[in-house]
Structures are given as C-alpha cells and as structure tokens.
Coordinates of C-alpha atoms in Angstrom, one line a residue:
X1 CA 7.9 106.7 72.5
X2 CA 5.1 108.2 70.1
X3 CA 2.4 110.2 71.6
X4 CA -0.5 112.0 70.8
X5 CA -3.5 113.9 72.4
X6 CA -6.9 114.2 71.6
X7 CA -9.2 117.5 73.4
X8 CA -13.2 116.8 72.9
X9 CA -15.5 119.3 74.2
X10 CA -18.8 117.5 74.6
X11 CA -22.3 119.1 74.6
X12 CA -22.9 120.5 78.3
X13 CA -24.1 123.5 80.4
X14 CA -22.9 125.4 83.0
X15 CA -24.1 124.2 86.6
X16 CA -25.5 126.5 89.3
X17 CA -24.3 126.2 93.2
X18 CA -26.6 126.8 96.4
X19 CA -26.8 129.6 97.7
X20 CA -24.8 130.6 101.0
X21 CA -26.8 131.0 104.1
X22 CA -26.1 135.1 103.8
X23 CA -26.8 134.7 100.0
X24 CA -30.3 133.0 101.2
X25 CA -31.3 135.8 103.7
X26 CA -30.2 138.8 100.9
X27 CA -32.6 137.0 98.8
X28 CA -35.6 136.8 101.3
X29 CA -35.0 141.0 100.4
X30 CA -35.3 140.4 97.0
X31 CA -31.4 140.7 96.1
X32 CA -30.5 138.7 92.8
X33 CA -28.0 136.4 93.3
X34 CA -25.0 135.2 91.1
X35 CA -25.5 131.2 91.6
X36 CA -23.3 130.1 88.8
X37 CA -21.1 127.8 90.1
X38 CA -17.8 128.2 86.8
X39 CA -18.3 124.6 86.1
X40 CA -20.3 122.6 83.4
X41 CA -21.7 119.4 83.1
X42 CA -22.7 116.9 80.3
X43 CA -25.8 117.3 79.0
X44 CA -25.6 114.2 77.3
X45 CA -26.4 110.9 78.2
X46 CA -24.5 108.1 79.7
X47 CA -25.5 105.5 77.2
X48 CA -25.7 107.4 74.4
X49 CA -22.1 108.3 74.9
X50 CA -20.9 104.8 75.6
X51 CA -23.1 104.2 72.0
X52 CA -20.8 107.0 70.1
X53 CA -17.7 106.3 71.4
X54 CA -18.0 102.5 70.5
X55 CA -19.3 103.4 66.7
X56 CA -16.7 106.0 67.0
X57 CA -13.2 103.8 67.1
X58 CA -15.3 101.0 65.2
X59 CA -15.3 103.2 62.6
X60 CA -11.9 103.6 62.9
X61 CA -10.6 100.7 63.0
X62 CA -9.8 100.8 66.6
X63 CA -11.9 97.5 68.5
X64 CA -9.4 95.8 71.1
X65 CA -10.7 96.9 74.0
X66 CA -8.3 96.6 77.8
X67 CA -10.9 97.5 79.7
X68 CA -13.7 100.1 80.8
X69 CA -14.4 101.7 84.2
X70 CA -17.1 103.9 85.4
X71 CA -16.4 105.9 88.8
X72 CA -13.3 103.6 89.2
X73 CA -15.6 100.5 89.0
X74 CA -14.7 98.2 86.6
X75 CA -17.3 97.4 84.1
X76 CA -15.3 94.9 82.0
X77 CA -11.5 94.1 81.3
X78 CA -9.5 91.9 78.9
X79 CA -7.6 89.1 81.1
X80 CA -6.8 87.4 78.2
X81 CA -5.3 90.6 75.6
X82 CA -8.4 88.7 73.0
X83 CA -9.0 91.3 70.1
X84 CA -11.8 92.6 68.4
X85 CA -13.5 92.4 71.8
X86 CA -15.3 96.1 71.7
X87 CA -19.1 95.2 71.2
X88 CA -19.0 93.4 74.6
X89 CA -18.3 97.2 76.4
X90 CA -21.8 97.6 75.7
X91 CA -23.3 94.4 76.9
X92 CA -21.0 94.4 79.7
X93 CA -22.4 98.5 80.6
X94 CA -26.0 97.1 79.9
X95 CA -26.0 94.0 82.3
X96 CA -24.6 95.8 84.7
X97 CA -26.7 98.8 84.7
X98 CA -24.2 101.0 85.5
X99 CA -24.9 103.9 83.0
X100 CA -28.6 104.2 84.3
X101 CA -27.2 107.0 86.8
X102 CA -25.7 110.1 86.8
X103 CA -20.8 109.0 86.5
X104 CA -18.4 111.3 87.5
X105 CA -15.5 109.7 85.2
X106 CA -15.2 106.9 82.8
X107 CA -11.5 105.7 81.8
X108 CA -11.9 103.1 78.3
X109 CA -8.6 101.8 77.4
X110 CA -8.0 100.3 73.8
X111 CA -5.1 98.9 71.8
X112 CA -4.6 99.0 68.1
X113 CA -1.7 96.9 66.3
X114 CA -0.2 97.2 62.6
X115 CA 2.9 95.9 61.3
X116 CA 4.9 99.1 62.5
X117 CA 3.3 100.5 66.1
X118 CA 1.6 98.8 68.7
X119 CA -0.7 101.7 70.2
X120 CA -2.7 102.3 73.9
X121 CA -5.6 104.5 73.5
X122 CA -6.0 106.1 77.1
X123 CA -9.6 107.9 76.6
X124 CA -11.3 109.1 80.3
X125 CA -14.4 111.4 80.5
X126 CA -15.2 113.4 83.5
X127 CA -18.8 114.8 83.3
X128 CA -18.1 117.7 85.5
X129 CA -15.4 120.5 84.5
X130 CA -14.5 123.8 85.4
X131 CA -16.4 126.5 82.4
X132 CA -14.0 126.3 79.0
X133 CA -12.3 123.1 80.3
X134 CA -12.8 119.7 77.4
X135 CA -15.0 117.0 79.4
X136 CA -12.9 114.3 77.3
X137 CA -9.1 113.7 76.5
X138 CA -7.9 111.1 74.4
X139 CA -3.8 110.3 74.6
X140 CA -2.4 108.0 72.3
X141 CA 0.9 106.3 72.8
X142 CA 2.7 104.3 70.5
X143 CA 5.8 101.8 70.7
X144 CA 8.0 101.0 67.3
X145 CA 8.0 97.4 67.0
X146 CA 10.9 97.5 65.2
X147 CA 12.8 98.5 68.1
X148 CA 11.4 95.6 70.5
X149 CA 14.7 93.2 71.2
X150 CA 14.4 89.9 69.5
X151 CA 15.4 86.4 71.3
X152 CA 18.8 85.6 71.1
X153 CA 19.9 88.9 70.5
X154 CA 23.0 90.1 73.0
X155 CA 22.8 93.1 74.7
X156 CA 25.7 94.9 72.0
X157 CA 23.6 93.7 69.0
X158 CA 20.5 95.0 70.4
X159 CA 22.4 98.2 71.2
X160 CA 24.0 98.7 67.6
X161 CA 20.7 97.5 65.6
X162 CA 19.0 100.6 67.8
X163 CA 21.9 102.8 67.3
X164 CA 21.7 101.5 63.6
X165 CA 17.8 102.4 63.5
X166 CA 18.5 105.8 64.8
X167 CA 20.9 106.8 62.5
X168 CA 18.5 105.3 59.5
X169 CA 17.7 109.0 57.5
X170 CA 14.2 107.9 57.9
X171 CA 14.4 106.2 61.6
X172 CA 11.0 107.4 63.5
X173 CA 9.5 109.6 60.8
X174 CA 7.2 106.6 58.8
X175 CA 6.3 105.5 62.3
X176 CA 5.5 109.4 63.5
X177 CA 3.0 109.9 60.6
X178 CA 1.1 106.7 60.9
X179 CA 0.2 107.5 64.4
X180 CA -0.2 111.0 63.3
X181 CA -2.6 109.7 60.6
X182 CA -4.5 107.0 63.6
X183 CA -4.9 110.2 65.7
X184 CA -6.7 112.3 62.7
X185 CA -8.7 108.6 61.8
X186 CA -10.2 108.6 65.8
X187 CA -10.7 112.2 65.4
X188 CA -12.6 112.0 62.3
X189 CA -14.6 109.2 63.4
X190 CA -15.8 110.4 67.2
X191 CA -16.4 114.1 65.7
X192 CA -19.1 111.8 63.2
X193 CA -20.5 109.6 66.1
X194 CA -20.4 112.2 69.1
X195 CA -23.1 114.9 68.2
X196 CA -22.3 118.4 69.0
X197 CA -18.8 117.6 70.4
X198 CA -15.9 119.4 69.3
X199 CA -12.7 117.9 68.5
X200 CA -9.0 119.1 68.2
X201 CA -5.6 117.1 68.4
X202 CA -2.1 117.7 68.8
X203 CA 0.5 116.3 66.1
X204 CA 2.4 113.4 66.8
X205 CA 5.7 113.5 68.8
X206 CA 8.6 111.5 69.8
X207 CA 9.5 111.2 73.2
X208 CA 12.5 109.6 74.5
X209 CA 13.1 109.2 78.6
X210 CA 16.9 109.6 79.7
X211 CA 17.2 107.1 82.1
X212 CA 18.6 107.9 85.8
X213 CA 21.4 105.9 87.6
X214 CA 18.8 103.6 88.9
X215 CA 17.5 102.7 85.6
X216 CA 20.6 102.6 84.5
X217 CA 22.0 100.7 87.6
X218 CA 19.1 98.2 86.8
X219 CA 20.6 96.7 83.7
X220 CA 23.2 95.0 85.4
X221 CA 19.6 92.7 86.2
X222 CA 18.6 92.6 82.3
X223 CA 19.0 89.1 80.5
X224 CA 20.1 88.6 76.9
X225 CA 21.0 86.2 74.1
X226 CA 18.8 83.5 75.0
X227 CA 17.5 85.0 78.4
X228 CA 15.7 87.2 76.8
X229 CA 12.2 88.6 77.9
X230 CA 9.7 89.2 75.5
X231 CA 7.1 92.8 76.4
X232 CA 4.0 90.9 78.4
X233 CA 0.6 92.4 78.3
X234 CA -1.0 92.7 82.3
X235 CA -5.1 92.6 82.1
X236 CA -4.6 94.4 85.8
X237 CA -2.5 97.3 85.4
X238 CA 0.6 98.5 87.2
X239 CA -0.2 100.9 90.5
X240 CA -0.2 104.8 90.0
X241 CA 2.9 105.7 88.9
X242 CA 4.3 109.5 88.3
X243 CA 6.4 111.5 85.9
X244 CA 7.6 110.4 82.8
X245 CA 6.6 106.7 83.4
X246 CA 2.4 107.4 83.9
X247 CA 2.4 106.4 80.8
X248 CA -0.6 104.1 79.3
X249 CA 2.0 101.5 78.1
X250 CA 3.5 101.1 81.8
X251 CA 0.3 100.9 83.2
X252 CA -0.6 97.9 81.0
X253 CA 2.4 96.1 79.0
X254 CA 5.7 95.3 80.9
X255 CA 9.0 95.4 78.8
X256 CA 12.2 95.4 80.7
X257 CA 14.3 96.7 77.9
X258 CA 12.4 99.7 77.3
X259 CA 14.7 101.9 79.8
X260 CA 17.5 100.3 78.2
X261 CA 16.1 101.2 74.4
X262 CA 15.6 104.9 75.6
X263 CA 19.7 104.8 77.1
X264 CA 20.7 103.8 73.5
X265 CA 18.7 106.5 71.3
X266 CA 19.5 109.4 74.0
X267 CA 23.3 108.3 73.4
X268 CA 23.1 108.0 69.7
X269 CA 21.3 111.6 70.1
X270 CA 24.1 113.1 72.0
X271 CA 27.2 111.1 70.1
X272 CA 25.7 110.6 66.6
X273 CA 23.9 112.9 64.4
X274 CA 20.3 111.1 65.3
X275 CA 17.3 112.1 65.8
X276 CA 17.8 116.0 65.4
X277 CA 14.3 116.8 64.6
X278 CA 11.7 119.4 66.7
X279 CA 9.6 116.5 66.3
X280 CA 11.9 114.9 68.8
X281 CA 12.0 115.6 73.1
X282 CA 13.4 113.9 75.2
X283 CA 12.6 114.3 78.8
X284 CA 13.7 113.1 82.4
X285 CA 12.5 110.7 84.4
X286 CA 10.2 113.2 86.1
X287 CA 8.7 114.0 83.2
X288 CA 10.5 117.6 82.7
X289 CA 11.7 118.7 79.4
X290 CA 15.4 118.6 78.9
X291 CA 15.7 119.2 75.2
X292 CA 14.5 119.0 71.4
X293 CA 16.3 116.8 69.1
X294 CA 17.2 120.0 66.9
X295 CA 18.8 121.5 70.0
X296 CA 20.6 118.4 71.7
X297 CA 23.6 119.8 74.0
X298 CA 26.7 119.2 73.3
X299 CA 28.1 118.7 76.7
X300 CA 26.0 117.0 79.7
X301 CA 26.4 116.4 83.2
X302 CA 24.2 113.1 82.3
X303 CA 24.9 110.3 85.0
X304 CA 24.5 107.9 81.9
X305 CA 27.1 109.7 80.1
X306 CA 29.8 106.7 78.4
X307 CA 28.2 104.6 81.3
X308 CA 27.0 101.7 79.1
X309 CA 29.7 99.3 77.1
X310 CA 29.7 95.6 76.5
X311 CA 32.0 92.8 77.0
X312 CA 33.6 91.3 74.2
X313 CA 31.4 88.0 74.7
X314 CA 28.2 91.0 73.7
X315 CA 27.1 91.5 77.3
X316 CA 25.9 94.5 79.1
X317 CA 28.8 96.2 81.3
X318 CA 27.5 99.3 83.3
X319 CA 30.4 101.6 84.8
X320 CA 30.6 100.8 88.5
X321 CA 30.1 104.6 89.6
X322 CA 26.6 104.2 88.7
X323 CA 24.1 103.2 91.4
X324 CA 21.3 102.4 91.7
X325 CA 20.4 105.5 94.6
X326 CA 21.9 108.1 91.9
X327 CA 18.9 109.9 90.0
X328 CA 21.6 111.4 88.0
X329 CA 20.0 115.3 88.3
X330 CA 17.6 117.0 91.0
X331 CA 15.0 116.3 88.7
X332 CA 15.2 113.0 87.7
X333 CA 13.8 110.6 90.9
X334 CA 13.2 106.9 91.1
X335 CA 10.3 106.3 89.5
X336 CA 9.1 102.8 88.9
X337 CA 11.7 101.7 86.2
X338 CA 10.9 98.6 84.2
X339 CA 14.6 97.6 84.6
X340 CA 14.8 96.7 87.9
X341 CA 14.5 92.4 88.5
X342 CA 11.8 93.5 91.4
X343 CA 9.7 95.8 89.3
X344 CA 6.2 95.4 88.9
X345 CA 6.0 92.5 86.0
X346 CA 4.1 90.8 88.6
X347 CA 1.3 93.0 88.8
X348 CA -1.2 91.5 87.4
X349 CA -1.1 88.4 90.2
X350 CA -1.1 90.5 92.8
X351 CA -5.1 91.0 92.9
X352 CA -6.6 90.8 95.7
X353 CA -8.0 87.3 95.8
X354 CA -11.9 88.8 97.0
X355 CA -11.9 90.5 93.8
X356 CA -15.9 90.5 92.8
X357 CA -14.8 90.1 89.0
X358 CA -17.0 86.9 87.0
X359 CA -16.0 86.0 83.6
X360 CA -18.6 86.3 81.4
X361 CA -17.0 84.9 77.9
X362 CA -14.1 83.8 76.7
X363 CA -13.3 87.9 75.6
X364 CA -12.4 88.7 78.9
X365 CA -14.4 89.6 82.1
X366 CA -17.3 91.8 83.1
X367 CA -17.6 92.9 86.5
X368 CA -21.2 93.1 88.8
X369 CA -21.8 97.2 89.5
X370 CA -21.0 97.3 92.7
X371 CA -17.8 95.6 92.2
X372 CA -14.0 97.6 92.3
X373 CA -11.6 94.8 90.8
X374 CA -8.7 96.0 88.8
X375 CA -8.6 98.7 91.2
X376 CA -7.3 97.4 94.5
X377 CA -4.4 95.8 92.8
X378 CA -0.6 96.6 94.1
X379 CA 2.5 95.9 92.0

C-alpha cells in the first residue's frame, strides 16, 4: 500500500580478478595488466555492521525484529511476532559465530506499529557489488490499519467504509507522511551508526494492485459478517513469489481481504474522484505501471470493471464472466493472490519437520550456523 526505499552505500573497495592464463604469460614479458575486476566489496566488518545497524533502528525507534539471515542461513526468527526482541540479533549472531567469516548477503527483517501503519522493514546487504552499485537497500512497506476489515462487518459495509475512506479529502495523505517521516527517522539514525556510509531515500508512495480475474474470481471464497478473518502474522514466510505481490508484507503477514481492499480503492479511483494524486500508482498484478492517480483513465478494458456488487443481505456477488483462469490483460498473470481459500495462509506449518532450528528464549528462536530453517519451507 505505502512504500518506501532506502539506498546506503557502505565503505568498500574495488576488488581485483586473476589474471587469464594469456594475461599471466604477457606478464612473464613484463606487460602491465588491467586486473580490476568492476566490482567492490565491504571493507567493513561483519560484526561491526550487525553492531550499527542494531544501534541504528534502536535509535529509531524501530526494535521488533522477524528475523535475521546470513547467506540464506537463518540466524534467529520470531515464531511468536514477540516485540522489542532486537538485542537478541546480536546474541543470536554471537553464539552462533556466524559473522566471524567473510557473508555474501544478509536479509534482517523488522516491523514497527503505531496507531495508523503497521510497517515491514525489508533491509538485505550484499558485500559484493558491481563498481557504483549501493551494497545495502532498505524498502519499507506500510499497511493503513484503518482500512483492515473489522469482525462482523459484511462485505458491502466493508466496501462502502473503504470507498468512504477514499473519498475522505485527506484519505492516505496523514498515513503517506508518517511513513515518509519513519523513512527519514531510519535514515537519520543508520547515516549516525554506520561510519562512512552514505544514505539517500526515495519519498513515500502509494501503491494500489488492480486485481486480475483470479483475484477477483477468489472472492466468491472470502467470508464476512461474522466469518471474518483477521491479517495473521507467519514466523516462516510465504515461498518466492513475483510481481507486484514480492512484497515484504506477503512474504510475512497473510490478509485475505487485501486483494479485495485494493478492487474497492482502484474502483473508487476510476468511478469517484479518489485518490487523484501523483503520489498515487497503481499497478498490475505483474508489477507494471498502469497509471498515476492524477492521470486515472477514463475508460478501461479492466476485467474488474462493475464486476463486484453485493446482495441485498450485504454479501459479495462477483459477475459470473469472471474466472478465475482470466488475468484480465497480457500483463497481469496469476500470481499468488491472498484471495484464493487454497493460498498460502498455511505457510508457516509447512516446515520441514528436520528443520535444525532450537529455541533459545521465549523471544523467538535462534538457529545453530550450519542450520537453513525458514528457508526450505513451501506454501
């Protein structure tokens, strides 16, 4: 819904290759050779890094750690969403001893809550790059929890109060600038604890995903009224997904109305005079740009086009032209849609059961070095 990126360029120098075995005779004739390779490495230490970036979101305010993995070995993860749990990275990286060698990427995942977002910080470092390239990237994404569905509600009333929300003069704007003013907070805060890095950020966006026909086709499966589902947090996340759903919040926190919130603010976009704002995009389900909210089309060969009404008992009734094998453009494709009843909500038991993972405290669960838990897992 709410994204923004982070770029840090961490201290580091550029890497020389071997030479060739031509390269190696030209030399034995005293020809200079050109051995640099066009890629850098970090010049800083593993530790020391793990160090900054924990002062770093401590300082901002950002300390509920998901989890922390070092060459896709996992070096701890919260199985029970427990906050405040950031200290025990460190203890968990130290007992392990998996910083006392050379990584080629870390992934730490956080989550930060107020009263208006609920916010996955997706931050992965790879120490080797190609020259010019940032070593660390930092994407934020944010849900409005003002637009979760509450129990009880039908699906018309959750419909109108989003179509209601949209049409607010202020709508996504308050919600925008407080992740706009998180992103400059981490920013601030790693550019103090990260010596010699340098830091730039993009300004927070909206992003809204048109649904296909098989999301669409998928809430004919959605419950309401007193059915309904509230957004579960999964320690193990979902499996790679692709396009506009390899998104952090997928990965780690199932809601099966998102797909359904998205149908109601691209129709209030394209019916209404909603969300017209550059600070608004709304893409496909591939992840390709379709258009701003200041230039929303007029017409649309949308497959989700007046597909969507409700019963006069408040329930969900999806035109029976839409199916569930209809992507609704060339570019839109079935990507793993929260909607569907078999979707991956059931991720996080499907671990293998040889998983090497021991809990350590009640905060969650560090894993032995050698061990790859979290990452053999199928949804």
């Amino acid at each position: 819904m709410l994204k923004s990126r982070i770029v840090v360029d961490l201290p580091s120098a550029e890497t020389n290759r071997l030479p060739g075995p031509i390269e190696w005779v030209r030399s034995l004739f005293g020809a200079k050779l050109d051995l640099r390779s066009g890629k850098e490495e970090l010049t800083v230490g593993a530790f020391s890094l793990v160090e900054g970036l924990i002062s770093g979101f401590a300082k901002a305010g950002v300390t509920d750690a998901i989890s922390f993995l070092v060459d896709k070995k996992v070096v701890y993860v919260d199985t029970n969403d427990v906050p405040d749990d950031l200290p025990l990275i460190a203890k968990a990286a130290e007992a392990t001893g998996i910083l006392d060698h050379r990584f080629r990427e870390m992934h730490l995942v956080l989550a930060h809550k107020s009263d208006t977002l609920h916010t996955i910080v997706d931050c992965k470092i790879t120490s080797k790059v190609v020259l010019g390239d940032a070593e660390m990237k930092i994407d934020l994404s944010s849900r409005l929890l003002g637009l979760q569905i509450k129990k009880g509600e039908t699906a018309k009333e959750y419909g109108d109060r989003v179509t209601s929300f949209a049409q607010t003069k202020a709508s996504f704007e308050p919600g925008r600038a407080l992740l706009e003013a998180l992103t400059q907070r981490i920013a601030d805060a790693l550019g103090t604890s990260l010596v010699g890095a340098k830091l730039t950020h993009d300004a927070a966006v909206v992003q809204i995903i048109r649904p296909g026909g098989q999301q669409i086709a998928g809430f004919r499966t959605l419950e309401f009224g007193e059915g309904v589902r509230a957004p579960s947090y999964r320690a193990v996340p979902a499996s790679q997904r692709a396009g506009a759903y390899a998104d952090p919040f997928y990965y780690y926190y199932y809601d099966p109305y998102y797909d359904f919130t998205n149908y109601m603010l691209v129709s209030s976009m394209m019916h209404g005079n909603s969300w017209h704002s550059p600070n608004v995009y709304v893409v496909d389900t591939g992840g390709h740009a379709l258009y701003s909210g200041d230039s929303v089309p007029t017409s649309d060969t949308w497959v989700g086009n007046d597909a969507v009404n409700f019963a006069d008992n408040g329930s969900c009734v999806v035109n029976e032209s839409v199916s569930s094998t209809d992507f609704g453009s060339s570019s839109d494709f079935g990507s793993s849609s929260s909607c569907s009843s078999s979707s991956s909500d059931t991720s996080s038991s499907s671990c293998s059961s040889s998983s090497s993972c021991s809990s350590t405290s009640s905060c969650g669960s560090s894993c032995s070095s050698g061990s790859s838990c979290g990452s053999s897992c199928n949804s």
